[in-house]
GROMACS .gro file of C-alpha atoms in nm:
model
  188
    1ARG     CA    1   2.866  13.245  -6.551
    2TYR     CA    2   3.234  13.322  -6.488
    3VAL     CA    3   3.506  13.380  -6.733
    4CYS     CA    4   3.861  13.342  -6.645
    5LEU     CA    5   4.076  13.670  -6.764
    6GLN     CA    6   4.456  13.579  -6.795
    7ARG     CA    7   4.693  13.852  -6.679
    8PRO     CA    8   4.414  14.120  -6.654
    9LEU     CA    9   4.513  14.479  -6.597
   10VAL     CA   10   4.327  14.586  -6.265
   11ILE     CA   11   4.256  14.970  -6.206
   12PRO     CA   12   4.146  15.016  -5.852
   13TRP     CA   13   3.901  15.319  -5.793
   14ASP     CA   14   3.895  15.464  -5.439
   15GLY     CA   15   3.549  15.546  -5.465
   16ASN     CA   16   3.624  15.941  -5.494
   17GLU     CA   17   3.846  16.034  -5.777
   18PRO     CA   18   3.756  16.074  -6.120
   19LEU     CA   19   3.770  15.751  -6.296
   20GLN     CA   20   4.021  15.888  -6.564
   21GLU     CA   21   4.266  15.975  -6.299
   22SER     CA   22   4.250  15.625  -6.145
   23TYR     CA   23   4.315  15.475  -6.504
   24ASP     CA   24   4.624  15.733  -6.552
   25HIS     CA   25   4.786  15.663  -6.224
   26ARG     CA   26   4.731  15.330  -6.060
   27ALA     CA   27   4.717  15.014  -6.287
   28ILE     CA   28   4.796  14.686  -6.105
   29GLU     CA   29   4.983  14.432  -6.323
   30GLY     CA   30   5.115  14.118  -6.253
   31ILE     CA   31   4.792  13.927  -6.147
   32GLU     CA   32   4.802  13.562  -6.326
   33HIS     CA   33   4.440  13.545  -6.397
   34LEU     CA   34   4.107  13.703  -6.222
   35TRP     CA   35   3.755  13.526  -6.247
   36VAL     CA   36   3.485  13.766  -6.362
   37GLU     CA   37   3.133  13.726  -6.373
   38THR     CA   38   2.962  13.797  -6.719
   39SER     CA   39   2.637  13.861  -6.847
   40GLY     CA   40   2.776  13.851  -7.204
   41ALA     CA   41   2.972  13.630  -7.411
   42ASP     CA   42   3.024  13.247  -7.323
   43LYS     CA   43   3.383  13.273  -7.432
   44ILE     CA   44   3.654  13.562  -7.469
   45ASN     CA   45   3.878  13.529  -7.692
   46MET     CA   46   4.269  13.537  -7.673
   47MET     CA   47   4.363  13.910  -7.668
   48GLN     CA   48   4.039  14.038  -7.678
   49HIS     CA   49   3.983  14.376  -7.463
   50VAL     CA   50   3.711  14.358  -7.218
   51LEU     CA   51   3.566  14.592  -6.916
   52SER     CA   52   3.427  14.490  -6.607
   53CYS     CA   53   3.338  14.729  -6.327
   54SER     CA   54   3.360  14.484  -6.021
   55ARG     CA   55   3.457  14.472  -5.691
   56VAL     CA   56   3.794  14.244  -5.658
   57LYS     CA   57   3.792  14.024  -5.341
   58TRP     CA   58   3.925  13.715  -5.201
   59TYR     CA   59   3.717  13.413  -5.216
   60THR     CA   60   3.742  13.039  -5.115
   61ARG     CA   61   3.739  12.740  -5.355
   62LYS     CA   62   3.546  12.431  -5.296
   63ASP     CA   63   3.899  12.264  -5.187
   64GLY     CA   64   3.979  12.516  -4.953
   65SER     CA   65   4.218  12.714  -5.127
   66ILE     CA   66   4.198  13.091  -5.172
   67ASP     CA   67   4.190  13.290  -5.523
   68LEU     CA   68   4.080  13.633  -5.628
   69GLY     CA   69   3.748  13.675  -5.802
   70THR     CA   70   3.498  13.970  -5.845
   71GLU     CA   71   3.182  14.058  -5.751
   72PRO     CA   72   2.984  14.261  -5.991
   73LEU     CA   73   2.857  14.607  -5.921
   74HIS     CA   74   2.475  14.570  -5.995
   75VAL     CA   75   2.389  14.929  -6.019
   76LEU     CA   76   2.613  15.158  -6.158
   77TYR     CA   77   2.537  15.517  -6.272
   78ASN     CA   78   2.766  15.732  -6.504
   79HIS     CA   79   2.703  16.082  -6.385
   80ASP     CA   80   2.893  16.277  -6.651
   81GLY     CA   81   2.577  16.320  -6.903
   82GLN     CA   82   2.358  16.448  -6.602
   83ILE     CA   83   2.601  16.694  -6.443
   84ASN     CA   84   2.751  16.824  -6.782
   85ASP     CA   85   2.362  16.923  -6.866
   86LEU     CA   86   2.315  17.068  -6.529
   87ILE     CA   87   2.640  17.282  -6.552
   88LYS     CA   88   2.529  17.411  -6.919
   89ALA     CA   89   2.171  17.505  -6.776
   90ARG     CA   90   2.364  17.696  -6.493
   91GLU     CA   91   2.598  17.891  -6.750
   92ALA     CA   92   2.298  17.964  -6.979
   93GLY     CA   93   2.137  18.121  -6.674
   94GLN     CA   94   1.825  17.871  -6.655
   95PHE     CA   95   1.854  17.888  -6.256
   96HIS     CA   96   1.752  18.261  -6.235
   97ARG     CA   97   1.416  18.260  -6.422
   98ASN     CA   98   1.110  18.220  -6.236
   99HIS     CA   99   0.990  17.866  -6.318
  100GLY     CA  100   0.708  17.837  -6.055
  101ASP     CA  101   0.693  17.635  -5.730
  102SER     CA  102   0.661  17.266  -5.896
  103TYR     CA  103   0.998  17.339  -6.112
  104PHE     CA  104   1.167  17.435  -5.756
  105ASP     CA  105   1.027  17.149  -5.580
  106ASP     CA  106   1.114  16.894  -5.860
  107GLN     CA  107   1.454  16.992  -5.876
  108LEU     CA  108   1.510  17.042  -5.500
  109GLU     CA  109   1.373  16.672  -5.470
  110PHE     CA  110   1.603  16.559  -5.751
  111CYS     CA  111   1.908  16.716  -5.553
  112ASP     CA  112   1.820  16.529  -5.246
  113VAL     CA  113   1.807  16.190  -5.469
  114TYR     CA  114   2.140  16.259  -5.603
  115LEU     CA  115   2.289  16.389  -5.270
  116ASP     CA  116   2.157  16.059  -5.111
  117LEU     CA  117   2.325  15.840  -5.342
  118LEU     CA  118   2.639  16.006  -5.366
  119THR     CA  119   2.676  16.001  -4.988
  120ASN     CA  120   2.568  15.677  -4.945
  121GLN     CA  121   2.780  15.499  -5.246
  122GLY     CA  122   2.762  15.104  -5.222
  123ARG     CA  123   2.413  15.125  -5.025
  124ARG     CA  124   2.150  14.886  -5.130
  125GLY     CA  125   1.891  15.038  -5.328
  126LYS     CA  126   1.547  14.920  -5.431
  127LEU     CA  127   1.660  14.618  -5.598
  128ASN     CA  128   1.826  14.537  -5.295
  129LYS     CA  129   2.175  14.572  -5.482
  130PRO     CA  130   2.448  14.786  -5.412
  131GLU     CA  131   2.427  15.133  -5.594
  132TRP     CA  132   2.719  15.348  -5.730
  133ILE     CA  133   2.750  15.647  -5.904
  134TYR     CA  134   3.092  15.713  -6.063
  135SER     CA  135   3.210  16.000  -6.315
  136GLN     CA  136   3.512  15.986  -6.534
  137PHE     CA  137   3.581  16.356  -6.515
  138TYR     CA  138   3.467  16.462  -6.164
  139SER     CA  139   3.552  16.331  -5.817
  140ILE     CA  140   3.261  16.224  -5.596
  141SER     CA  141   3.370  16.498  -5.332
  142TRP     CA  142   3.342  16.755  -5.605
  143LEU     CA  143   2.982  16.627  -5.717
  144ILE     CA  144   2.852  16.636  -5.354
  145ASP     CA  145   2.979  16.988  -5.326
  146TRP     CA  146   2.826  17.091  -5.638
  147TYR     CA  147   2.476  16.944  -5.548
  148ARG     CA  148   2.513  17.126  -5.229
  149GLY     CA  149   2.587  17.451  -5.408
  150TYR     CA  150   2.316  17.388  -5.677
  151LYS     CA  151   2.043  17.304  -5.389
  152ALA     CA  152   2.130  17.632  -5.220
  153GLU     CA  153   2.093  17.821  -5.512
  154LEU     CA  154   1.748  17.691  -5.595
  155GLN     CA  155   1.634  17.747  -5.242
  156SER     CA  156   1.728  18.105  -5.287
  157ALA     CA  157   1.590  18.149  -5.606
  158GLN     CA  158   1.272  17.983  -5.474
  159LYS     CA  159   1.286  18.260  -5.199
  160HIS     CA  160   1.292  18.538  -5.460
  161PHE     CA  161   1.005  18.386  -5.672
  162ASN     CA  162   0.786  18.354  -5.355
  163ARG     CA  163   0.867  18.724  -5.235
  164ALA     CA  164   0.785  18.849  -5.591
  165GLN     CA  165   0.459  18.647  -5.612
  166ARG     CA  166   0.355  18.777  -5.250
  167LYS     CA  167   0.448  19.135  -5.399
  168VAL     CA  168   0.252  19.086  -5.714
  169ALA     CA  169  -0.083  18.973  -5.480
  170GLN     CA  170  -0.059  19.247  -5.276
  171GLN     CA  171  -0.012  19.529  -5.560
  172VAL     CA  172  -0.334  19.350  -5.746
  173ALA     CA  173  -0.540  19.349  -5.411
  174ARG     CA  174  -0.458  19.733  -5.379
  175GLY     CA  175  -0.565  19.780  -5.725
  176ARG     CA  176  -0.239  19.922  -5.855
  177CYS     CA  177  -0.166  19.674  -6.122
  178ARG     CA  178  -0.338  19.765  -6.440
  179SER     CA  179  -0.099  19.611  -6.727
  180ALA     CA  180   0.140  19.351  -6.739
  181GLY     CA  181   0.415  19.596  -6.762
  182GLY     CA  182   0.333  19.709  -6.401
  183PHE     CA  183   0.480  19.338  -6.281
  184SER     CA  184   0.820  19.369  -6.419
  185ASP     CA  185   0.958  19.613  -6.147
  186LEU     CA  186   0.806  19.341  -5.878
  187LEU     CA  187   0.970  19.027  -6.003
  188ARG     CA  188   1.320  19.183  -5.950
   0.00000   0.00000   0.00000
């Protein structure tokens, strides 16, 4: 169902910059009304604040006249929580610990999924609906660069882990390791 908003404040987003910057710099005023698809209330009261994250577009009415309306963005991911958790893990030194191959494989797959979503904004996903990632505080280009760096760091850590595993296996095969303390110098 659609609801008509009178004199809405429309904040365009270029698909890259942080939403906060869009909100601070480029609000469009002077639009008389805007039809917005809603899945919530049947009626919106006068002066009620509503938020819709949609694509504004022109449409043709049944009588042939043209008006502004919105197309909802069906799959929309806020990436702030995810990226902040990863940044905290990186600062805590989580990336340089030996977690094993399954950890690295899972994290590399995770990077590939997010890089794919970030570089293909608006692509139709599994539900055949456009998928978008946004961030209130980080630009999309910054997120892409961050994930590329994270992926490279994981791949480097995985190489070091695999090299250490080979060294340990060689030392065990030679019979040189007699206690757990003998492994510490091999894992560097």
